[in-house]
Tab-separated table of C-alpha atoms in Angstrom:
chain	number	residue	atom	x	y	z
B	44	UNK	CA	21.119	14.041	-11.144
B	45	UNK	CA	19.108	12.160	-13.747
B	46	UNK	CA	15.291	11.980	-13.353
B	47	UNK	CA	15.717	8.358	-13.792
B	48	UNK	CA	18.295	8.660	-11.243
B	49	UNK	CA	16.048	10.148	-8.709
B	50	UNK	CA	13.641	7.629	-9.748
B	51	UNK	CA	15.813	4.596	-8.672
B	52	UNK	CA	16.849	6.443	-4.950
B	53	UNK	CA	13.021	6.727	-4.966
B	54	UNK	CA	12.450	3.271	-5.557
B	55	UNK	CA	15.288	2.404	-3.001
B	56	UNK	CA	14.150	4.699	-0.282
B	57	UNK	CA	10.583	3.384	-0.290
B	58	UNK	CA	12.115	-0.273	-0.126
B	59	UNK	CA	13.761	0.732	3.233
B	60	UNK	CA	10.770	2.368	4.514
B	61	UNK	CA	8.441	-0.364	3.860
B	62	UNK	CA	10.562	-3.331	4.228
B	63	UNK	CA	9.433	-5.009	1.063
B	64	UNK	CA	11.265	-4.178	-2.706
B	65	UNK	CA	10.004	-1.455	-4.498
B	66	UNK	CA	10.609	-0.241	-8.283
B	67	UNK	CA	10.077	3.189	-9.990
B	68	UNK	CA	9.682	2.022	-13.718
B	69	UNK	CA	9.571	4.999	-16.084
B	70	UNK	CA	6.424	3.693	-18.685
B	71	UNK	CA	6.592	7.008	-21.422
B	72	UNK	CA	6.538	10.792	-20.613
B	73	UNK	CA	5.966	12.190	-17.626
B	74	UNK	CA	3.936	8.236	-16.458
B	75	UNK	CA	5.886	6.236	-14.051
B	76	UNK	CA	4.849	2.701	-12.472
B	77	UNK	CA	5.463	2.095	-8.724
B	78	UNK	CA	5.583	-1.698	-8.277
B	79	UNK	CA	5.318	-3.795	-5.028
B	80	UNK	CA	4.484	-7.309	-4.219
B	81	UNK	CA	2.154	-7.933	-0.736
B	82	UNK	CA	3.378	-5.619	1.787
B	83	UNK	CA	1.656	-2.028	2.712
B	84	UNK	CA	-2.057	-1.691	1.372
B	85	UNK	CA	-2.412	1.113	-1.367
B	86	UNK	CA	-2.913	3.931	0.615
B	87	UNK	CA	-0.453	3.292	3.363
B	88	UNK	CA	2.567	3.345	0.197
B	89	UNK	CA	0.692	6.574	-0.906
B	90	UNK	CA	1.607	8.087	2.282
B	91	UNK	CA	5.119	6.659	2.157
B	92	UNK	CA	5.912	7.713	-1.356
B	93	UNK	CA	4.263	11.531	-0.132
B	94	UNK	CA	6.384	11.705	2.748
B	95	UNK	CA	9.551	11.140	0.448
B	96	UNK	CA	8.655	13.570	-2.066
B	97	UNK	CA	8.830	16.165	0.767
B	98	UNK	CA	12.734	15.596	0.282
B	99	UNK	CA	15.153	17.169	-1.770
B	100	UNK	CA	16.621	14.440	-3.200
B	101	UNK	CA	13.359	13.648	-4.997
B	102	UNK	CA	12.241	16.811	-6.198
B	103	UNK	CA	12.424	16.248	-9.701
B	104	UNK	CA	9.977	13.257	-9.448
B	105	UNK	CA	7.247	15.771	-7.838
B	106	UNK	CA	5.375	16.450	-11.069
B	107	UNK	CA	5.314	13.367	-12.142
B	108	UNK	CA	2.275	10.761	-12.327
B	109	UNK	CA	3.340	7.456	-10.298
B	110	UNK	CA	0.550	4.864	-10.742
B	111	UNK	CA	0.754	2.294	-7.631
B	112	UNK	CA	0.923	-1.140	-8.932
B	113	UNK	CA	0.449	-3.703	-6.101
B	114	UNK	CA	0.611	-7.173	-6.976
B	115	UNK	CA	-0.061	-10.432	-4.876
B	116	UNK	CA	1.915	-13.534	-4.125
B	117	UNK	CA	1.487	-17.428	-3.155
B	118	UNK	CA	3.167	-16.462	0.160
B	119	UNK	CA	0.493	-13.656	0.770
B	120	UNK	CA	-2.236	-16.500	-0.370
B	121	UNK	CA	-0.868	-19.154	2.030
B	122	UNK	CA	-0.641	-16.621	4.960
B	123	UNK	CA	-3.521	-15.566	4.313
B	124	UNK	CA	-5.656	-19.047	4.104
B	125	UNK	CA	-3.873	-20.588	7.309
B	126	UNK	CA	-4.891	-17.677	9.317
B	127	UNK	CA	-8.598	-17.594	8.225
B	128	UNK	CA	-8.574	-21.080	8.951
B	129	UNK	CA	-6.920	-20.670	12.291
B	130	UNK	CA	-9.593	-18.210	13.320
B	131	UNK	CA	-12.654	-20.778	11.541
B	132	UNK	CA	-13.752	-17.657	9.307
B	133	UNK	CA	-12.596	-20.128	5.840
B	134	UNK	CA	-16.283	-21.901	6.879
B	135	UNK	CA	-18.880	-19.252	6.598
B	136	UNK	CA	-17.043	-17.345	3.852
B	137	UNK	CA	-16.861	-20.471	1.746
B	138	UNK	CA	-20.979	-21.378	2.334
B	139	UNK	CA	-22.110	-17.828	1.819
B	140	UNK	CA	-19.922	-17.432	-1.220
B	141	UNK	CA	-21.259	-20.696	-2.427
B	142	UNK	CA	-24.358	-19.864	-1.968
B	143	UNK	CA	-24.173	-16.503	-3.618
B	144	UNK	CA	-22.491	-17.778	-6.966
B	145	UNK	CA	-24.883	-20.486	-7.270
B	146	UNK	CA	-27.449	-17.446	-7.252
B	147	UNK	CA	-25.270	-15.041	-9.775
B	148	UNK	CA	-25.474	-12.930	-6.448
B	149	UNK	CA	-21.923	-10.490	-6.876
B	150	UNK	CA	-20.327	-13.342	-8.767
B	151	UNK	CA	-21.119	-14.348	-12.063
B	152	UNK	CA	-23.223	-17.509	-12.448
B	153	UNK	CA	-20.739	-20.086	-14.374
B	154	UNK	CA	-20.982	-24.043	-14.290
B	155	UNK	CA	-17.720	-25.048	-12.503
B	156	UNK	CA	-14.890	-26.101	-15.786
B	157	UNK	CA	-14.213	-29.475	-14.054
B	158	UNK	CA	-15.510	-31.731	-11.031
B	159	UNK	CA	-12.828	-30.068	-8.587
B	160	UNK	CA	-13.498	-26.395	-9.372
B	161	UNK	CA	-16.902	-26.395	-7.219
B	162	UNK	CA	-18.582	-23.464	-6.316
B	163	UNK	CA	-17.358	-23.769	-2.684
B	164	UNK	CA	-13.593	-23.821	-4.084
B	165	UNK	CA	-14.409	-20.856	-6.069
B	166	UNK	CA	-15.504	-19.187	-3.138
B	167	UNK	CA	-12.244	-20.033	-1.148
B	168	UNK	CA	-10.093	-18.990	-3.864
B	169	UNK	CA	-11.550	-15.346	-4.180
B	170	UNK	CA	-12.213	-14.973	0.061
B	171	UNK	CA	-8.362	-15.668	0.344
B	172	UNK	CA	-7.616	-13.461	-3.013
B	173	UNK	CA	-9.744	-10.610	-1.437
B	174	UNK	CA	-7.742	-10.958	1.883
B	175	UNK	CA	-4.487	-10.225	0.031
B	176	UNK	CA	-5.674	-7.429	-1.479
B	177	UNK	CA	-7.270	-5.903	1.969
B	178	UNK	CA	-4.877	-7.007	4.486
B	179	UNK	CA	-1.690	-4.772	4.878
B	180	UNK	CA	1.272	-6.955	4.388
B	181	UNK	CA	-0.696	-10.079	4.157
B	182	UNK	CA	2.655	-12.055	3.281
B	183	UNK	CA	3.322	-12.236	6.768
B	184	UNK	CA	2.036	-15.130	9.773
B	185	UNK	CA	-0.704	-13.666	11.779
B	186	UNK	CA	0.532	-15.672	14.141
B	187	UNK	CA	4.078	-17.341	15.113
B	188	UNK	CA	2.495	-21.198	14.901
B	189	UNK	CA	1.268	-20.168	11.651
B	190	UNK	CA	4.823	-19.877	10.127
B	191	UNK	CA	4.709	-23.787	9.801
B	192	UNK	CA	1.559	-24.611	8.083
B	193	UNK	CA	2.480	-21.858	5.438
B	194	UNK	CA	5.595	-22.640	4.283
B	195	UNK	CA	3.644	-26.776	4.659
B	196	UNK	CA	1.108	-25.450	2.411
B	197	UNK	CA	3.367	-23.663	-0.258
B	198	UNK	CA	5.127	-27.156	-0.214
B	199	UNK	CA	2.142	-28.896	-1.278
B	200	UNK	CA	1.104	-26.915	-4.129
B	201	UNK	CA	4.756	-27.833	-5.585
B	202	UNK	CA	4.152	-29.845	-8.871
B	203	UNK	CA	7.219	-31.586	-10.100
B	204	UNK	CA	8.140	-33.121	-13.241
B	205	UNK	CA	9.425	-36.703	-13.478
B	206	UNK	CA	13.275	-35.273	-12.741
B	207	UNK	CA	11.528	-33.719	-9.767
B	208	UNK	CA	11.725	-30.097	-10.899
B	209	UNK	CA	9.174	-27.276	-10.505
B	210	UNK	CA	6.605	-26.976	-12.958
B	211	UNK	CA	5.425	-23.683	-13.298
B	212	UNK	CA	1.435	-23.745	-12.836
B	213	UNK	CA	-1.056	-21.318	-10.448
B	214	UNK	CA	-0.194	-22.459	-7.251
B	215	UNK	CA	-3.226	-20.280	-5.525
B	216	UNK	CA	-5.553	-22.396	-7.531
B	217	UNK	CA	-3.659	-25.655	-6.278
B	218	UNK	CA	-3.774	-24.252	-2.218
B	219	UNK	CA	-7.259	-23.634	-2.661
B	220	UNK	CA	-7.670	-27.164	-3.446
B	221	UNK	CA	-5.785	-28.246	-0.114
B	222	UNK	CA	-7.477	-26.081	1.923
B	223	UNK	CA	-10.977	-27.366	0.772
B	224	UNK	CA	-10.108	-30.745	1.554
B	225	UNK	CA	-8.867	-29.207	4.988
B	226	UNK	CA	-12.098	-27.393	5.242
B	227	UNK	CA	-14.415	-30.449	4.561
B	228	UNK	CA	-12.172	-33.062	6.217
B	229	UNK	CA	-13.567	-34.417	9.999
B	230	UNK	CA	-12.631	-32.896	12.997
B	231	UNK	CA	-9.212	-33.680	13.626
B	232	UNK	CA	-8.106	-34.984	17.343
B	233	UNK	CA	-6.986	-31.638	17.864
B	234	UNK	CA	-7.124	-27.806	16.405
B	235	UNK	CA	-4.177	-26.211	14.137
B	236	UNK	CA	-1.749	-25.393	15.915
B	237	UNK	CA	2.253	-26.264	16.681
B	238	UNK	CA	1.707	-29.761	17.516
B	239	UNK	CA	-1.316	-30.481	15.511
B	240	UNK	CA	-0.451	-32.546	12.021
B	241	UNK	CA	0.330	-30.276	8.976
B	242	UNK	CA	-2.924	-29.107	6.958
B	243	UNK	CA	-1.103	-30.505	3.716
B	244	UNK	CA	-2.915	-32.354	2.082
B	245	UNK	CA	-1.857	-35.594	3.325
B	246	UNK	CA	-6.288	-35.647	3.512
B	247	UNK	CA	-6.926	-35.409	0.113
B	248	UNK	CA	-5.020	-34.950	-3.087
B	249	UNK	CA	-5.241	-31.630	-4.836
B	250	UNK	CA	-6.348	-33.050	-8.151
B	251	UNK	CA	-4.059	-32.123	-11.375
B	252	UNK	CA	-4.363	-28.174	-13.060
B	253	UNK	CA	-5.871	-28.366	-16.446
């Protein structure tokens, strides 16, 4: 069998084990690329793709260098967002991150690029980013009444042309917008939850990507 063969019963084996679709891309040489989106943190596929090379039907891919490639998606971000909000940890992380990018404290010190990109929205944006990248399979509801107010929020951050189809933009940057409006909004009558109204923006207008 082919090395790229063993490569692609690689890539499929993994995807079983993991639940989530993973690639073995052959880059030049002896370099290969394993790819994933969301799912099992880096270390966790590490110990996955170990495990497999342990079997015979891989042992031509032993010597050679797989790079782990994680990526992120809008699912992951939305999950990701509703449940920080859920548990009220979106408040402090969005002051203190504030606070420390006014300051040029672990972020660099930059004037916001328009009215809506405040330094509170940039601090959203990255908590949420740096959830993805730290939460094993982030892509997925912390909690059941979550489900709702995800696939709500990855609604909202649909922009549509005048025939009402998709344009492509950075939806993350979009959410983040919702969810500050969410953030800052009053109290509502009562907390997120199944029967509370959906955190999409019906509050406050994301305003348009530049």
């Amino acid at each position: 069998m082919s090395r790229t063969s063993q490569a692609s019963l690689l890539g499929q084996h993994l995807t079983e084990v993991t639940e989530v679709t993973v690639t073995v891309d052959h880059i030049r040489g002896a370099e290969w690329s394993l790819n994933w989106a969301d799912g099992p943190l880096d270390h966790e596929m590490r110990a996955h793709l170990d495990d497999a090379l342990t079997h015979d039907r891989h042992a031509d891919m032993r010597d050679q260098r797989l790079t782990l490639l994680r990526e992120s998606t809008s699912r992951s971000w939305a999950a990701r967002a509703i449940a920080a909000h859920r548990e009220g940890a979106l408040t402090t992380a969005i002051a203190e991150g504030a606070d420390n990018r006014r300051l040029g404290v672990d972020l660099p010190r930059l004037d916001p690029p328009n009215p809506g990109e405040t330094h509170e929205w940039f601090a959203l944006l990255h908590h949420v980013q740096k959830l993805q990248r730290t939460t094993s399979y982030p892509e997925r509801a912390s909690a059941p009444e979550d489900e709702s107010f995800i696939e709500a929020l990855l609604g909202a951050a649909v922009l549509t042309d005048a025939n009402g189809e998709p344009i492509p933009h950075n939806s993350e940057r979009r959410m983040a917008h919702i969810m500050l409006a969410l953030e800052q909004a009053p109290p509502p009558d009562q907390p997120l939850g199944p029967t509370a109204p959906s955190p999409a923006p019906a509050r406050a207008r994301a305003p348009e990507e530049r």
